CSV table of C-alpha atoms in Angstrom, one decimal:
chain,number,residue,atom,x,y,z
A,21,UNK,CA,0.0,0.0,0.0
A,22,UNK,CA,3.1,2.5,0.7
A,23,UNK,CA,4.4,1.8,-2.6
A,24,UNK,CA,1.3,2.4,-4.3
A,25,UNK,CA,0.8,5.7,-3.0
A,26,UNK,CA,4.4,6.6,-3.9
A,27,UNK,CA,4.1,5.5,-7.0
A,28,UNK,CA,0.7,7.6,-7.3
A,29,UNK,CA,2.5,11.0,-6.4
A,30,UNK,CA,5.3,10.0,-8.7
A,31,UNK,CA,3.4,9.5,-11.7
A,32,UNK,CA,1.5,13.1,-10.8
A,33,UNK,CA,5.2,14.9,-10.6
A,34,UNK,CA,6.2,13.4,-13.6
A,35,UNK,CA,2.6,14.6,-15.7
A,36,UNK,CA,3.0,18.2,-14.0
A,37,UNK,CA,7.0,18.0,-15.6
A,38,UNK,CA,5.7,16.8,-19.0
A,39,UNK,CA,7.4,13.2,-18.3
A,40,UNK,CA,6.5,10.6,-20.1
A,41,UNK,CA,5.0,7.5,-18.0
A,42,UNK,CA,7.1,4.9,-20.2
A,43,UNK,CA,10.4,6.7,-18.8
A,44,UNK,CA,9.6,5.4,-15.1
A,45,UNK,CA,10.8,1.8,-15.8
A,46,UNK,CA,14.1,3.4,-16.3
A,47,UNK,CA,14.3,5.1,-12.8
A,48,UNK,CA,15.4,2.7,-9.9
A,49,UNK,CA,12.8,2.6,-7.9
A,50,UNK,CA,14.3,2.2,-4.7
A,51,UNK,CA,16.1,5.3,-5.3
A,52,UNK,CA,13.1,7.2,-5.9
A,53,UNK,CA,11.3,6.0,-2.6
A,54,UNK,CA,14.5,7.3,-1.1
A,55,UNK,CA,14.2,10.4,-2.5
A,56,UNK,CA,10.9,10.7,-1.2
A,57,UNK,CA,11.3,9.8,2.2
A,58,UNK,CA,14.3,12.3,2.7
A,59,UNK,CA,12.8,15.5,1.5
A,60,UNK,CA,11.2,17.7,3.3
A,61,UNK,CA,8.4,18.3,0.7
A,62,UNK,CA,6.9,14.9,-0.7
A,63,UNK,CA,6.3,15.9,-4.3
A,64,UNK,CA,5.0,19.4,-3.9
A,65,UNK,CA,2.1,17.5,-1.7
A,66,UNK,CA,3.4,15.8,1.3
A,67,UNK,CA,4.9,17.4,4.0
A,68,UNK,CA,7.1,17.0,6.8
A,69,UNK,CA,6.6,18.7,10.4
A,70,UNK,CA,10.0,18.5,12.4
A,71,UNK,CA,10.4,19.3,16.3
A,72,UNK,CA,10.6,23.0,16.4
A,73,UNK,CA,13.1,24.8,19.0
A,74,UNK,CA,10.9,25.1,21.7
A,75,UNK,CA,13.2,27.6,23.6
A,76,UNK,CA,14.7,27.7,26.9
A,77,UNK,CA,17.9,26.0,25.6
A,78,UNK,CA,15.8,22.5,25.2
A,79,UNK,CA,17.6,20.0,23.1
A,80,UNK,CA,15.2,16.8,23.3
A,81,UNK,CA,12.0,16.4,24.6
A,82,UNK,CA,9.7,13.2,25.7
A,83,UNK,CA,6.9,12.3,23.0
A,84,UNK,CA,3.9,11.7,25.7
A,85,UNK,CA,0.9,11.6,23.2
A,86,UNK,CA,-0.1,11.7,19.8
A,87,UNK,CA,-3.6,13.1,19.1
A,88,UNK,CA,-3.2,11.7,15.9
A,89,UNK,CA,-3.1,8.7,13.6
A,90,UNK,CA,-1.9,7.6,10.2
A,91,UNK,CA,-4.8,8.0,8.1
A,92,UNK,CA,-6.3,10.5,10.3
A,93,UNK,CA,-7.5,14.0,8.3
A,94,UNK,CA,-6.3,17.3,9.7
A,95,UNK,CA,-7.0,20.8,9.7
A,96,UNK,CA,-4.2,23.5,10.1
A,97,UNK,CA,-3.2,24.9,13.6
A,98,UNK,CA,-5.2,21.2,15.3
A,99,UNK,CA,-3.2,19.4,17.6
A,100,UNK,CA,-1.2,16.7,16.8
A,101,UNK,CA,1.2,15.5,19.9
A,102,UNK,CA,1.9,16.3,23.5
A,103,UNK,CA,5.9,16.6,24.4
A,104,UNK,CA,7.9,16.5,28.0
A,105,UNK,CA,10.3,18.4,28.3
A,106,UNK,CA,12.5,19.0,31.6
A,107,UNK,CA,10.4,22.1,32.7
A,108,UNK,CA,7.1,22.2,30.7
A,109,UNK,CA,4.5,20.2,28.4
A,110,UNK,CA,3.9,21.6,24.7
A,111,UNK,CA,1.5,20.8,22.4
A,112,UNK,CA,2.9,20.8,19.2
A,113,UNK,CA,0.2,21.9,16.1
A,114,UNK,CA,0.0,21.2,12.6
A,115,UNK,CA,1.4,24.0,9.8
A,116,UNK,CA,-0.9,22.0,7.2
A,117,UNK,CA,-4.5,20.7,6.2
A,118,UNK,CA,-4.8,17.0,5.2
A,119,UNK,CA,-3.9,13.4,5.9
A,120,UNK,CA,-1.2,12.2,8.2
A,121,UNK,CA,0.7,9.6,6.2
A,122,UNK,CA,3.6,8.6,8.6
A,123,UNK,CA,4.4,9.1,12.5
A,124,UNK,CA,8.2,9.4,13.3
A,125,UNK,CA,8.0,8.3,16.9
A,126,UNK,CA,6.5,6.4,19.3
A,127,UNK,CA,5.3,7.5,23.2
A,128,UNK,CA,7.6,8.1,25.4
A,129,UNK,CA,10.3,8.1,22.9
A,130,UNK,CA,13.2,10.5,23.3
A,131,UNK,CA,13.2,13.1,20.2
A,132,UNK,CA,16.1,16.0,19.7
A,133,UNK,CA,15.1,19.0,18.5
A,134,UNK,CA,14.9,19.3,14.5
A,135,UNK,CA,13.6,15.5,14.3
A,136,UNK,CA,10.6,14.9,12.3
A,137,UNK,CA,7.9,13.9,13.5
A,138,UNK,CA,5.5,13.1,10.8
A,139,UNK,CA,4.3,13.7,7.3
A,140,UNK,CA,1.1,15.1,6.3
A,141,UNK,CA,-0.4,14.9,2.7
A,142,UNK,CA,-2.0,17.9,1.5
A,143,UNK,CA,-4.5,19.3,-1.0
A,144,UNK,CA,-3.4,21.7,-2.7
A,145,UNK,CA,0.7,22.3,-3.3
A,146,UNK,CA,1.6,24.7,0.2
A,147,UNK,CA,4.7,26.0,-1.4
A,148,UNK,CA,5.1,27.5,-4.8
A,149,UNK,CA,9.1,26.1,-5.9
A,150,UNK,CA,10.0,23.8,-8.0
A,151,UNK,CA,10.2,20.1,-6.9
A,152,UNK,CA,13.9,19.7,-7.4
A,153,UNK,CA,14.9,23.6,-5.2
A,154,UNK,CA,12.5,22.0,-2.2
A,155,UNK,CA,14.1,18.7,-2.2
A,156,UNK,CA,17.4,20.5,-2.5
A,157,UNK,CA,16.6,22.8,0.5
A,158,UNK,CA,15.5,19.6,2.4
A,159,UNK,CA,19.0,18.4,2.3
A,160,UNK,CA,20.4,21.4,3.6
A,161,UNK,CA,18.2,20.8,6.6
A,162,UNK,CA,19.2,17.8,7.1
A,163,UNK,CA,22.7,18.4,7.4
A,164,UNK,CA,22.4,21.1,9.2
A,165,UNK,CA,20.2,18.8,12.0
A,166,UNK,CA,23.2,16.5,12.0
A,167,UNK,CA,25.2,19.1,12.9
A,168,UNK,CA,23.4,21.1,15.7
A,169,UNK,CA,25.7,21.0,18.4
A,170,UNK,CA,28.2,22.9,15.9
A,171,UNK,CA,25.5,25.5,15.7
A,172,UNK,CA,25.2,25.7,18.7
A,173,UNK,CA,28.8,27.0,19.4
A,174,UNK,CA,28.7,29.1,17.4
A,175,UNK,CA,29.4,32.8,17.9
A,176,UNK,CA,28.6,33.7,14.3
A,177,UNK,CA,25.1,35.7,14.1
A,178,UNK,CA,22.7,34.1,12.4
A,179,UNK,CA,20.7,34.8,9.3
A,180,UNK,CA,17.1,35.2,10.2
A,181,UNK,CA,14.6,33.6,7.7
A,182,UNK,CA,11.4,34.4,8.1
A,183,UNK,CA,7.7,36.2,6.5
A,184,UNK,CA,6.9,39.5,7.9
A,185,UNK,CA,3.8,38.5,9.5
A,186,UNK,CA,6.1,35.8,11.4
A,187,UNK,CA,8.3,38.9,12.1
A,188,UNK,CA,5.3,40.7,13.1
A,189,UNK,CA,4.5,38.3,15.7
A,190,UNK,CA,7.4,37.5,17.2
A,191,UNK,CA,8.0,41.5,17.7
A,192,UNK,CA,4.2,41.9,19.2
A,193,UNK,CA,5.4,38.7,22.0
A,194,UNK,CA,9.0,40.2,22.4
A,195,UNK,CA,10.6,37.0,21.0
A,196,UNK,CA,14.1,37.1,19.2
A,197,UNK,CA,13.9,35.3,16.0
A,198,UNK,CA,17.5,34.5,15.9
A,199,UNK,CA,16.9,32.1,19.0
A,200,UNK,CA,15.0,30.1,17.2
A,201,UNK,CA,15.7,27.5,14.9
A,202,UNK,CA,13.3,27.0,11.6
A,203,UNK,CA,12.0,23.6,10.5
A,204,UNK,CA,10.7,25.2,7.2
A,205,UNK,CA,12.5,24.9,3.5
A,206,UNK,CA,16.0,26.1,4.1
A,207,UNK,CA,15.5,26.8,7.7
A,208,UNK,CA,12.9,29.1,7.3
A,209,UNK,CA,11.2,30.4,10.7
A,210,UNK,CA,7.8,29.1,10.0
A,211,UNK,CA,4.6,30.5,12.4
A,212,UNK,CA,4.6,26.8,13.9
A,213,UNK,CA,8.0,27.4,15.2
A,214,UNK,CA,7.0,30.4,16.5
A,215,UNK,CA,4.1,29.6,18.4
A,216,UNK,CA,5.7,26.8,19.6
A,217,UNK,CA,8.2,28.9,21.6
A,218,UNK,CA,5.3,31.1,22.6
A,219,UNK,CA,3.4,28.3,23.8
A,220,UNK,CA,6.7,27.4,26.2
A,221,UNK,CA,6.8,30.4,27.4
A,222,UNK,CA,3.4,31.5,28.4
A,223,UNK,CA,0.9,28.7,28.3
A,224,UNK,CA,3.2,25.2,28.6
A,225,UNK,CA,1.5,23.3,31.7
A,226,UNK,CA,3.9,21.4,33.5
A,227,UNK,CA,2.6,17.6,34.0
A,228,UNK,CA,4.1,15.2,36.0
A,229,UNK,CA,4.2,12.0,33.6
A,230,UNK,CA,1.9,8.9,34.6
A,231,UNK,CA,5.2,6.3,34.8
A,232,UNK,CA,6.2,8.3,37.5
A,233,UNK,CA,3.0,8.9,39.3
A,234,UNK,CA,3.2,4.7,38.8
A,235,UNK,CA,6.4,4.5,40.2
A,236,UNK,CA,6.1,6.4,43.5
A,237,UNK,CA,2.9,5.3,44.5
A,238,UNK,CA,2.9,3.8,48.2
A,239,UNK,CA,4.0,0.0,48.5
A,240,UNK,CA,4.3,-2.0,52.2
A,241,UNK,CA,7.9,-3.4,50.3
A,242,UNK,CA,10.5,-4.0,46.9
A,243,UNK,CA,9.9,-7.5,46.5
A,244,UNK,CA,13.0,-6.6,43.7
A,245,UNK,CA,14.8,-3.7,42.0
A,246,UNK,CA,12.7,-1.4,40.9
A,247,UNK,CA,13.8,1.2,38.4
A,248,UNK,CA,12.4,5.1,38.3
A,249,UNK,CA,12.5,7.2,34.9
A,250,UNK,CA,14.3,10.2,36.5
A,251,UNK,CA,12.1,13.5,34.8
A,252,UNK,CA,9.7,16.4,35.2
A,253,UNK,CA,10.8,18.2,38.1
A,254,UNK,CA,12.9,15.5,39.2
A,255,UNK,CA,15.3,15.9,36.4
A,256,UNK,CA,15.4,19.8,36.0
A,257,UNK,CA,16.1,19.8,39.9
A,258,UNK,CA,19.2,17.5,39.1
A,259,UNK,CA,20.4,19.7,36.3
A,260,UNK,CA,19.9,22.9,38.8
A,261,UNK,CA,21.9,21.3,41.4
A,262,UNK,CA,24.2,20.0,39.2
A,263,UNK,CA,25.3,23.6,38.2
A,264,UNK,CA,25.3,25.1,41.8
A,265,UNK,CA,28.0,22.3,42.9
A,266,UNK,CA,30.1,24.9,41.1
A,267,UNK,CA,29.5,27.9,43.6
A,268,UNK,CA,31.7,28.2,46.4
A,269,UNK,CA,28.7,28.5,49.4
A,270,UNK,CA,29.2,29.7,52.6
A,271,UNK,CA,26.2,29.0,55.5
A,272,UNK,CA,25.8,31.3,58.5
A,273,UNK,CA,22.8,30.1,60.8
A,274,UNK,CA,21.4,32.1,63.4
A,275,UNK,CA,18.0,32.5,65.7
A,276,UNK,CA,16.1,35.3,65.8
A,277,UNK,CA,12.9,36.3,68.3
A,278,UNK,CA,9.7,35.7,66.8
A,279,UNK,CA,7.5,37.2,69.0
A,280,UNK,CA,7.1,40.0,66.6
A,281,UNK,CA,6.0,37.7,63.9
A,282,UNK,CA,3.6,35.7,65.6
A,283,UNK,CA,2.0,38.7,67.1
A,284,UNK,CA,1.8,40.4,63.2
A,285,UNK,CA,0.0,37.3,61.9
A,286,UNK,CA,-2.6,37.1,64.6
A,287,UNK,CA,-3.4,40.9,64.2
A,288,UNK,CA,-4.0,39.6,60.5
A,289,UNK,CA,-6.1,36.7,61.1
A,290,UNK,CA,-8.5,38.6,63.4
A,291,UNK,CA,-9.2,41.3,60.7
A,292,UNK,CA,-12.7,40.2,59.3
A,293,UNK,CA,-12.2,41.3,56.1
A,294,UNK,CA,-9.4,38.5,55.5
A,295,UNK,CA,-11.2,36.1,56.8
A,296,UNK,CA,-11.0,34.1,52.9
A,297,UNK,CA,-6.9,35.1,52.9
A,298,UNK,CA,-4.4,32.8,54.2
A,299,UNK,CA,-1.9,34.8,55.9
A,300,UNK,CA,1.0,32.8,56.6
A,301,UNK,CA,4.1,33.4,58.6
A,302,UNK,CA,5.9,32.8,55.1
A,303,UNK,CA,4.3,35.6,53.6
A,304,UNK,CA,5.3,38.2,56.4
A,305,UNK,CA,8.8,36.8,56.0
A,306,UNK,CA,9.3,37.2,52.3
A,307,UNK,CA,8.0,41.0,52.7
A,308,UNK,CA,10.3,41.2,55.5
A,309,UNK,CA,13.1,40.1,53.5
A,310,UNK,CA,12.3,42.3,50.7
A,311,UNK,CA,12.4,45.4,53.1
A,312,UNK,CA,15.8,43.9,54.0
A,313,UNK,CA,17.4,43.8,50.2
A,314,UNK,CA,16.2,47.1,50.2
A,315,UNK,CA,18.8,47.9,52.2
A,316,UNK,CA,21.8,45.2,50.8
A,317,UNK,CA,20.9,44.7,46.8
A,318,UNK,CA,24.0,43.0,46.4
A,319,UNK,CA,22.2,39.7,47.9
A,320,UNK,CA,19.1,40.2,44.8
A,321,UNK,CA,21.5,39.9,41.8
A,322,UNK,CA,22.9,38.1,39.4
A,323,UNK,CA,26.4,36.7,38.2
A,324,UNK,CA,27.2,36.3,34.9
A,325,UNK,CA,28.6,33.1,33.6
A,326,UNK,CA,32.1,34.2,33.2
A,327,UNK,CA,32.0,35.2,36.7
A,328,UNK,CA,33.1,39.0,35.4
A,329,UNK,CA,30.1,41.0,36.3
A,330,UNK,CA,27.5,41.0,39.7
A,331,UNK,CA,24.1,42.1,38.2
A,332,UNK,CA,22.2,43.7,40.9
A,333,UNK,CA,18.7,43.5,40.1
A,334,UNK,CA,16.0,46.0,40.7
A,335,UNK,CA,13.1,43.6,41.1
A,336,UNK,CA,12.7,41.5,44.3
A,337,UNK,CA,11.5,38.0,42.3
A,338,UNK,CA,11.4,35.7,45.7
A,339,UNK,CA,11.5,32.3,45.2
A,340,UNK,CA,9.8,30.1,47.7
A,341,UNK,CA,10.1,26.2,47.2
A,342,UNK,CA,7.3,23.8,47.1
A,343,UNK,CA,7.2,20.5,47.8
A,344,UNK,CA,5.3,18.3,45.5
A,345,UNK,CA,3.9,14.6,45.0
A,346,UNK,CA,6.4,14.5,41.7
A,347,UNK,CA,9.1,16.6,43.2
A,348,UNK,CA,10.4,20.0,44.6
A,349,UNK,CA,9.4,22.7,42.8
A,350,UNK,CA,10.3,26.5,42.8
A,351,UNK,CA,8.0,29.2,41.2
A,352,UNK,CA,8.5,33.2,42.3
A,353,UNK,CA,6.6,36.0,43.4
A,354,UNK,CA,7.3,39.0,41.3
A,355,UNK,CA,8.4,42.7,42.1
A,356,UNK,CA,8.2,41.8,46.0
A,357,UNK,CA,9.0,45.6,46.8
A,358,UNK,CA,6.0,46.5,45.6
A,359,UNK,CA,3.5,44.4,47.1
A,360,UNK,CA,2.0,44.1,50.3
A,361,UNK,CA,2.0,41.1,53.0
A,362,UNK,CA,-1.8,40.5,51.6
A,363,UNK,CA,-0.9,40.6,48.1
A,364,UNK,CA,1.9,38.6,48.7
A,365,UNK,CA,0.1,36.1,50.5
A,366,UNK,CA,-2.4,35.6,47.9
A,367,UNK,CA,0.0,34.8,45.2
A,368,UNK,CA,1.5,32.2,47.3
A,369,UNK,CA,-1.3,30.6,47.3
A,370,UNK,CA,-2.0,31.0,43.6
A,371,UNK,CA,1.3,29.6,43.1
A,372,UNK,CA,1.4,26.7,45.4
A,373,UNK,CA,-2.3,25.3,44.1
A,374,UNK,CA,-0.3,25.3,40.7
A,375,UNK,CA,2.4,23.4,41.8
A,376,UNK,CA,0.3,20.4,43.2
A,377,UNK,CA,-1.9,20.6,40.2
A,378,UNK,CA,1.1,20.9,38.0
A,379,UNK,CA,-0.2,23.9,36.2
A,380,UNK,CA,2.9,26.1,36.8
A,381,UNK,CA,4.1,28.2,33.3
A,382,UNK,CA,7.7,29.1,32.4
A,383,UNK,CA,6.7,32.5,33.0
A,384,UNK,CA,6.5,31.6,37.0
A,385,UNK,CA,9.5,29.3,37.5
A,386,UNK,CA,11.9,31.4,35.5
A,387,UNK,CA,13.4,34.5,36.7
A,388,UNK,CA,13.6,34.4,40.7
A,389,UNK,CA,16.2,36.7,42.0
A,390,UNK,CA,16.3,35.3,45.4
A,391,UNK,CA,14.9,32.1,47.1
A,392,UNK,CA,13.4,31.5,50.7
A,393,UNK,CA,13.1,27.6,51.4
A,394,UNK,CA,11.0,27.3,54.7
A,395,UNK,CA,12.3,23.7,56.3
A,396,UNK,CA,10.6,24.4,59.3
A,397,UNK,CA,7.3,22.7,57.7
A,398,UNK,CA,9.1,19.5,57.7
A,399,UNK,CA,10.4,20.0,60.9
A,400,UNK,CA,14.1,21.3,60.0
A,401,UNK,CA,15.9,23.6,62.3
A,402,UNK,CA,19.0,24.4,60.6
A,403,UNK,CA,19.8,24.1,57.5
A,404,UNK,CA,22.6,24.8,54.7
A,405,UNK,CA,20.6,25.2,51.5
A,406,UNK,CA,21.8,25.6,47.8
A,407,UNK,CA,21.7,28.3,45.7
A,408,UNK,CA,19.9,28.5,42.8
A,409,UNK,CA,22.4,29.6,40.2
A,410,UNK,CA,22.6,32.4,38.6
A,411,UNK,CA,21.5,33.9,41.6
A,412,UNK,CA,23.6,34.5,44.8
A,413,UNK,CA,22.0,33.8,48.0
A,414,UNK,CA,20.0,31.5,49.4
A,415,UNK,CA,17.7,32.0,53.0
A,416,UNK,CA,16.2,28.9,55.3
A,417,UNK,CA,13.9,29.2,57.9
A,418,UNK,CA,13.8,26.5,60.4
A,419,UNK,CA,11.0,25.9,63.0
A,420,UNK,CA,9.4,28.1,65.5
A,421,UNK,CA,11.2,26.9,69.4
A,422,UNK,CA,9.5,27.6,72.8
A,423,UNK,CA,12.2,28.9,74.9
């Protein structure tokens, strides 16, 4: 049946050429089925949709479901696959109307950016270029997927490919084109790649996947080895840690009276008009520790990787870790300074019914200037925490005492 509809779309590019059917017994056939599965357009009618860059320095992601099947007719911009990567979930959306002849990849499969992952036959011809510049251009992109870790060095800038109205909207989402890397004819930025990134950014849910759900579920014993796919949160927490090992830390611990504090809160809770707002002591304390950078900015900054340059940042983004079913997790609280203990206190819960829903965006784990891990809920008195790089300081707070 694949031969026959390979065959079918020959014959059609060899009428549209003015080829005469009798010269097709003289073409190896094998070579011409190879020819078709390498290009990136199928005969001006079947086309291939590779893993776009999906930003955030992502080089493979985890295929977790296909909404799609071969045989299956699409429409453009309809979903056609979920993908895991190591901080969020994308759904990845078709450039083109038709039917989906071929699937790359199978669930829970590993795929590197710039892979296919499937072809869809169209209607009507998307692009208007000859058949032998596309299948030319399709070679270029191949090589230049083999070769993406030498792009990735490079220092070189980069030659942006890409329609104005694909320009448009990356400049109305603040996106630099250059970042990202086209899957279209000749590494064109096509509006798939685009939204792709968008997606990331903004909307990605983060979901815990269902092996590891599976894995950690509560047993009385091991009767024998048992083996845990190390990802989600799990894994990005590994790669975080892995880069602070790198950072010379120093710990100072110390006990402070928190008479104040408990006083403060209760004054809070007996207000009737928060009566639906859960004011916690964490809340008073990352306010309290905003006041404080107020005063020593040098702790809310950044160091470069070079290690050349101290960014001190004007924005108090606290970080405050929560602990979840499928792993520690760290969103922020934005432009701290600003807010007040109520406003604060909100957001954290906002964030934290996220976190153990895993609904968490990019846009709320990604750019924390300073992080408060509160060990005293599980019972921790002292503590010597680790940064989270490229940030440079770290607080704990350990458990209330009776003296």
């Amino acid at each position: 049946l694949e031969n026959c509809l390979y065959k079918k779309m020959f014959h059609r590019l060899l009428l549209s050429r003015k080829v005469l059917l009798s010269e097709i017994s003289k073409i190896p056939w094998n070579v011409c089925k190879h020819h078709f599965h390498q290009s990136q357009m199928l005969a001006g009618r079947v086309m291939q949709i590779r893993l776009s860059d999906i930003g955030e320095g992502i080089a493979e992601v985890q295929m977790k479901q296909w909404h799609v099947k071969i045989g299956d007719q699409i429409q453009e911009f309809e979903n056609v696959c979920d993908v895991q990567s190591d901080k969020a979930s994308v759904t990845i959306t078709s450039r083109f109307s038709g039917t989906v002849r071929r699937l790359y990849c199978e669930v829970e499969e590993i795929v590197p950016v710039g892979s296919p992952l499937l072809d869809i036959e169209t209607e009507d011809e998307p692009e208007n270029m000859p058949f032998d510049k596309a299948a030319d251009q399709s070679e270029e992109i191949q090589k230049r997927a083999k070769s993406d870790d030498s792009f990735t060095g490079s220092k070189e800038k980069k030659i942006v490919i890409a329609t104005p109205s694909v320009r448009r909207l990356a400049m109305e989402n603040k996106i630099n084109l250059s970042e990202i890397k086209g899957t279209g004819p000749g590494g064109r930025i096509v509006k798939e790649d685009l939204l792709n990134v968008i997606s990331a950014e903004a909307d990605a849910n983060v979901d815990a996947s269902d092996d590891e759900k599976k894995s950690f579920s509560t047993t009385s014993a091991l009767i024998q080895d048992q083996v845990i796919p190390i990802r989600g949160y799990r894994r990005a927490m590994v790669k975080t840690m892995t880069s602070a090992n790198s950072i010379p830390h120093f710990t100072y611990c110390d006990e402070v009276n928190a008479d104040a504090l408990i006083q403060l809160r209760h004054s809070f809770m007996s207000m009737d008009e928060l009566k639906d707002v859960k004011i916690t002591y964490l809340s008073i304390e990352i306010k309290a520790l905003s006041l404080a950078l107020l005063r020593f900015p040098m702790l809310n900054a950044y160091l470069n990787d070079t290690v050349t340059e101290l960014i001190c940042k004007a924005s108090h983004n606290i970080s405050f870790a929560v602990d979840t079913p499928d792993g520690l997790v760290v969103p922020f609280i934005s432009d701290c300074q600003k807010k007040s203990i109520i406003q604060i206190a909100k957001q954290i819960s906002d964030l934290q019914a996220k976190a153990l829903n895993n609904k968490l965006t990019n846009a709320e784990l990604v750019g924390g200037t300073f992080t408060i891990s509160n060990i005293g809920s599980i019972g921790g008195t002292y503590a010597s925490p680790i940064i989270f790089p490229p940030q440079v300081a770290i607080c704990a707070l350990g458990r209330f005492q009776v003296c």
